[in-house]
Coordinates of C-alpha atoms and ligand atoms in Angstrom, one line a residue:
M103 CA 33.0 13.5 13.9
P104 CA 29.7 13.6 15.6
K105 CA 27.7 10.5 15.7
N106 CA 24.6 11.5 13.8
K107 CA 22.4 9.1 15.8
S108 CA 18.8 9.8 16.9
I109 CA 17.7 11.9 19.8
V110 CA 16.6 8.7 21.5
D111 CA 20.2 7.4 21.3
Y112 CA 21.4 10.8 22.6
Y113 CA 19.2 10.7 25.7
R114 CA 19.9 7.1 26.4
A115 CA 23.6 7.9 26.5
R116 CA 23.0 11.0 28.6
A117 CA 20.6 9.5 31.2
G118 CA 23.3 9.5 34.0
E119 CA 24.3 13.1 33.5
Y120 CA 21.0 14.6 32.3
E121 CA 19.6 16.0 35.5
Q122 CA 22.6 18.4 35.9
I123 CA 20.7 20.8 33.7
Y124 CA 18.5 21.6 36.7
Y125 CA 21.4 22.4 39.1
R126 CA 23.4 25.1 37.3
E127 CA 24.5 27.8 39.8
V128 CA 22.7 30.8 38.2
P129 CA 20.3 32.4 40.7
D130 CA 17.8 33.8 38.1
R131 CA 17.7 30.5 36.3
R132 CA 17.1 28.7 39.6
K133 CA 14.3 31.1 40.5
E134 CA 12.5 30.4 37.2
I135 CA 12.7 26.7 37.9
D136 CA 11.6 27.1 41.5
D137 CA 8.6 29.2 40.4
A138 CA 7.7 26.5 37.8
C139 CA 7.8 23.9 40.6
T140 CA 5.4 25.9 42.7
Y141 CA 3.1 26.3 39.7
V142 CA 3.2 22.5 38.9
R143 CA 2.4 21.6 42.5
K144 CA -0.6 23.9 42.3
I145 CA -2.0 22.5 39.0
S146 CA -1.3 18.9 40.0
Q147 CA -3.3 19.2 43.3
K148 CA -5.3 15.9 43.6
K149 CA -5.0 15.3 39.9
T150 CA -4.3 12.2 37.8
V151 CA -1.1 13.2 36.1
L152 CA 0.7 11.8 33.0
D153 CA 4.4 12.9 32.7
L154 CA 5.4 12.2 29.1
A155 CA 9.1 11.8 28.1
C156 CA 9.7 12.1 31.8
G157 CA 13.4 11.6 31.7
T158 CA 14.9 11.3 35.2
G159 CA 11.6 12.2 36.7
Y160 CA 12.3 15.8 37.7
W161 CA 8.7 17.0 37.0
T162 CA 7.3 13.6 38.0
K163 CA 8.6 14.2 41.5
V164 CA 7.4 17.8 41.7
A165 CA 3.9 16.8 40.5
S166 CA 3.9 13.9 43.0
D167 CA 4.1 16.3 45.9
S168 CA 0.4 17.2 45.4
A169 CA -1.1 14.8 42.7
S170 CA -3.3 11.9 43.6
C171 CA -1.2 9.6 41.2
V172 CA 1.3 10.0 38.4
V173 CA 2.1 7.8 35.4
A174 CA 5.5 8.6 34.1
T175 CA 6.7 7.4 30.7
D176 CA 9.8 7.6 28.6
I177 CA 11.1 5.7 25.6
S178 CA 14.5 5.2 27.4
S179 CA 14.7 2.5 30.0
E180 CA 17.9 4.2 31.1
M181 CA 16.0 7.4 31.9
I182 CA 13.3 5.4 33.7
G183 CA 15.9 3.6 35.7
E184 CA 17.2 7.0 36.9
A185 CA 13.7 8.2 37.7
K186 CA 13.0 5.1 39.7
N187 CA 15.8 6.1 42.2
K188 CA 13.7 9.1 43.4
K189 CA 11.3 9.1 46.3
Y190 CA 7.8 10.3 45.4
G191 CA 5.0 11.9 47.3
C192 CA 2.2 9.8 45.8
P193 CA 1.9 6.5 43.9
V194 CA 3.9 6.7 40.7
K195 CA 3.8 4.1 37.9
F196 CA 6.6 4.0 35.3
V197 CA 6.0 2.9 31.8
V198 CA 8.6 2.6 29.0
S199 CA 6.7 3.9 25.9
D200 CA 7.0 5.9 22.8
L201 CA 5.4 9.4 23.0
Y202 CA 3.8 8.8 19.6
H203 CA 2.3 5.4 20.5
L204 CA 1.0 5.8 24.0
P205 CA -0.6 2.7 25.6
F206 CA -3.3 4.6 27.5
A207 CA -7.1 4.8 27.1
P208 CA -8.4 8.1 25.6
K209 CA -9.5 10.7 28.1
S210 CA -7.7 9.2 31.1
F211 CA -5.7 12.0 32.7
D212 CA -6.5 15.4 34.3
L213 CA -3.0 16.8 33.6
I214 CA -0.3 16.0 31.1
I215 CA 3.2 17.2 31.6
L216 CA 5.7 17.5 28.7
G217 CA 9.0 18.9 29.9
F218 CA 11.7 20.1 27.6
W219 CA 10.4 18.3 24.6
L220 CA 8.8 20.8 22.2
S221 CA 12.2 22.2 21.4
H222 CA 13.3 18.8 20.1
E223 CA 10.2 18.1 18.1
P224 CA 10.8 18.6 14.4
R225 CA 8.5 21.4 13.1
Q226 CA 7.1 19.1 10.4
N227 CA 5.8 16.7 13.1
Y228 CA 3.9 19.0 15.4
D229 CA 0.4 17.8 14.4
N230 CA 1.5 14.2 15.1
L231 CA 2.8 15.2 18.5
F232 CA -0.3 17.2 19.4
D233 CA -2.6 14.4 18.3
S234 CA -0.7 12.0 20.5
I235 CA -0.7 14.1 23.7
L236 CA -4.3 15.2 23.4
D237 CA -5.6 11.7 23.1
P238 CA -5.1 10.6 26.8
L239 CA -6.3 14.0 28.1
K240 CA -9.7 14.3 29.8
P241 CA -12.0 16.8 28.1
N242 CA -11.5 19.6 30.7
G243 CA -7.9 18.6 31.5
H244 CA -4.7 20.6 31.1
I245 CA -1.4 20.1 29.4
W246 CA 1.6 21.8 30.9
M247 CA 4.8 22.3 28.9
I248 CA 8.1 23.9 29.8
D249 CA 11.2 24.4 27.6
N250 CA 14.3 26.5 27.1
N251 CA 14.4 30.0 25.7
S252 CA 17.2 31.0 23.3
P253 CA 20.5 31.4 25.1
A254 CA 22.6 34.5 24.7
E255 CA 24.5 34.9 21.4
G256 CA 27.8 33.4 22.5
A257 CA 26.1 30.2 23.8
Q258 CA 24.5 29.6 20.4
S259 CA 27.9 28.8 18.7
D260 CA 27.0 25.1 18.9
S261 CA 24.3 25.6 16.3
V262 CA 25.2 23.7 13.1
G263 CA 22.5 25.4 11.1
L264 CA 19.0 24.9 9.9
D265 CA 17.6 21.8 8.1
E266 CA 15.2 21.9 5.2
F267 CA 12.2 22.3 7.5
G268 CA 13.8 25.2 9.4
N269 CA 14.8 23.1 12.4
N270 CA 17.8 24.4 14.3
R271 CA 20.4 21.7 14.7
K272 CA 22.9 21.7 17.6
L273 CA 26.1 19.9 18.4
R274 CA 25.9 18.3 21.8
Q275 CA 28.8 16.6 23.6
L276 CA 28.5 14.2 26.5
Q277 CA 31.0 14.0 29.3
N278 CA 32.8 11.1 27.7
G279 CA 33.3 13.2 24.5
D280 CA 30.7 11.5 22.4
E281 CA 29.0 14.0 20.0
F282 CA 25.5 14.1 18.7
I283 CA 23.6 16.5 16.4
I284 CA 20.1 17.1 17.6
V285 CA 17.1 19.3 16.8
K286 CA 16.8 22.2 19.3
N287 CA 14.3 24.9 18.3
Y288 CA 13.7 28.2 20.2
F289 CA 10.6 30.3 20.1
S290 CA 9.6 33.9 20.8
K291 CA 6.4 34.4 22.8
E292 CA 4.6 35.3 19.6
E293 CA 5.8 32.2 17.8
L294 CA 4.5 30.1 20.7
Q295 CA 1.2 31.8 20.7
N296 CA 0.7 31.2 17.0
L297 CA 2.0 27.6 17.1
L298 CA 0.0 26.5 20.2
S299 CA -3.2 28.3 19.5
K300 CA -3.7 26.2 16.3
R301 CA -4.4 23.2 18.5
F302 CA -5.0 24.4 22.0
K303 CA -6.7 27.0 24.2
I304 CA -3.9 28.8 25.9
A305 CA -4.8 29.2 29.6
D306 CA -1.4 30.7 30.5
L307 CA 1.9 31.4 28.7
I308 CA 4.9 32.5 30.7
H309 CA 8.0 33.6 28.6
Q310 CA 11.0 34.5 30.7
K311 CA 14.8 34.8 30.3
Y312 CA 15.7 31.2 30.5
Y313 CA 12.5 29.2 30.1
W314 CA 9.0 29.4 28.7
S315 CA 6.0 27.4 30.1
A316 CA 2.5 27.0 28.9
L317 CA -0.8 25.7 30.4
L318 CA -3.0 24.4 27.6
Q319 CA -6.5 22.9 27.1
S320 CA -8.0 21.1 24.2
Q321 CA -10.1 23.3 21.9
Ligands
SAM296 C1 15.0 16.8 27.2 S1 14.6 15.3 28.0 C2 13.2 15.8 29.0 C3 13.1 15.0 30.2 C4 12.0 15.5 31.2 N1 10.7 15.6 30.6 C5 12.4 16.8 31.8 O1 11.7 17.8 31.6 O2 13.4 16.8 32.5 C6 13.8 14.4 26.7 C7 13.3 13.0 27.0 O3 12.6 12.5 25.9 C8 12.8 11.2 25.8 N2 12.3 10.7 24.5 C9 13.0 10.9 23.3 N3 12.2 10.4 22.3 C10 11.1 9.9 22.8 C11 9.9 9.3 22.3 N4 9.8 9.1 21.0 N5 9.0 8.9 23.2 C12 9.2 9.1 24.5 N6 10.2 9.7 25.1 C13 11.2 10.1 24.2 C14 14.2 11.0 26.1 O4 14.6 9.7 26.4 C15 14.4 12.0 27.2 O5 14.3 11.4 28.5

């Protein structure tokens, strides 16, 4: 039986194996990530960057290639521990903190990165998330998000159905066999446009086969 623990427990347990998602041997998938890296280096140029729910620091590292400084936060000290093993191109400060209770002064950062999180956010909590991530953003700053697009039919077989709010729930198994049920929502380009435009100006929205990404500003 799956352990119906929280998403925080799931990622704590997955910290050591998480980054494998970036190294699957699928050329088109690789190309989309490589293009996203180029994009992030460009928008991070000389900026103060906050990487939220940074995980193992994949995007922290990419941003650090061109940013002036990066603060990277995650609720999981296990993830932060993995991220600290990387070498960075600019000064990087790590902070263990909850996405919904960030310890930063308002209007502190030029760019906020939120990688592979929106899909896990329960639909009924979007306003709370958006309030939280807009608070530390400078008035003309940007938010960049990236996340998965819906996999092909066969790969969806791990869905265990929708909850009462319409959140898709998936069964995930770690290498040691431990099982978790987590929220994983997928969005069409139109759904993203509708959802994001309620709280942000959409500067760019890229919706491809494997991933979508969005560059946003406060309204
Ligand atoms: C899908 S991973 C994304 C990691 C990284 N952003 C990336 O793009 O590779 C989700 C991350 O969110 C973190 N997380 C889960 N709940 C959180 C919360 N309430 N506050 C901060 N981080 C959280 C997990 O520990 C995990 O590292």
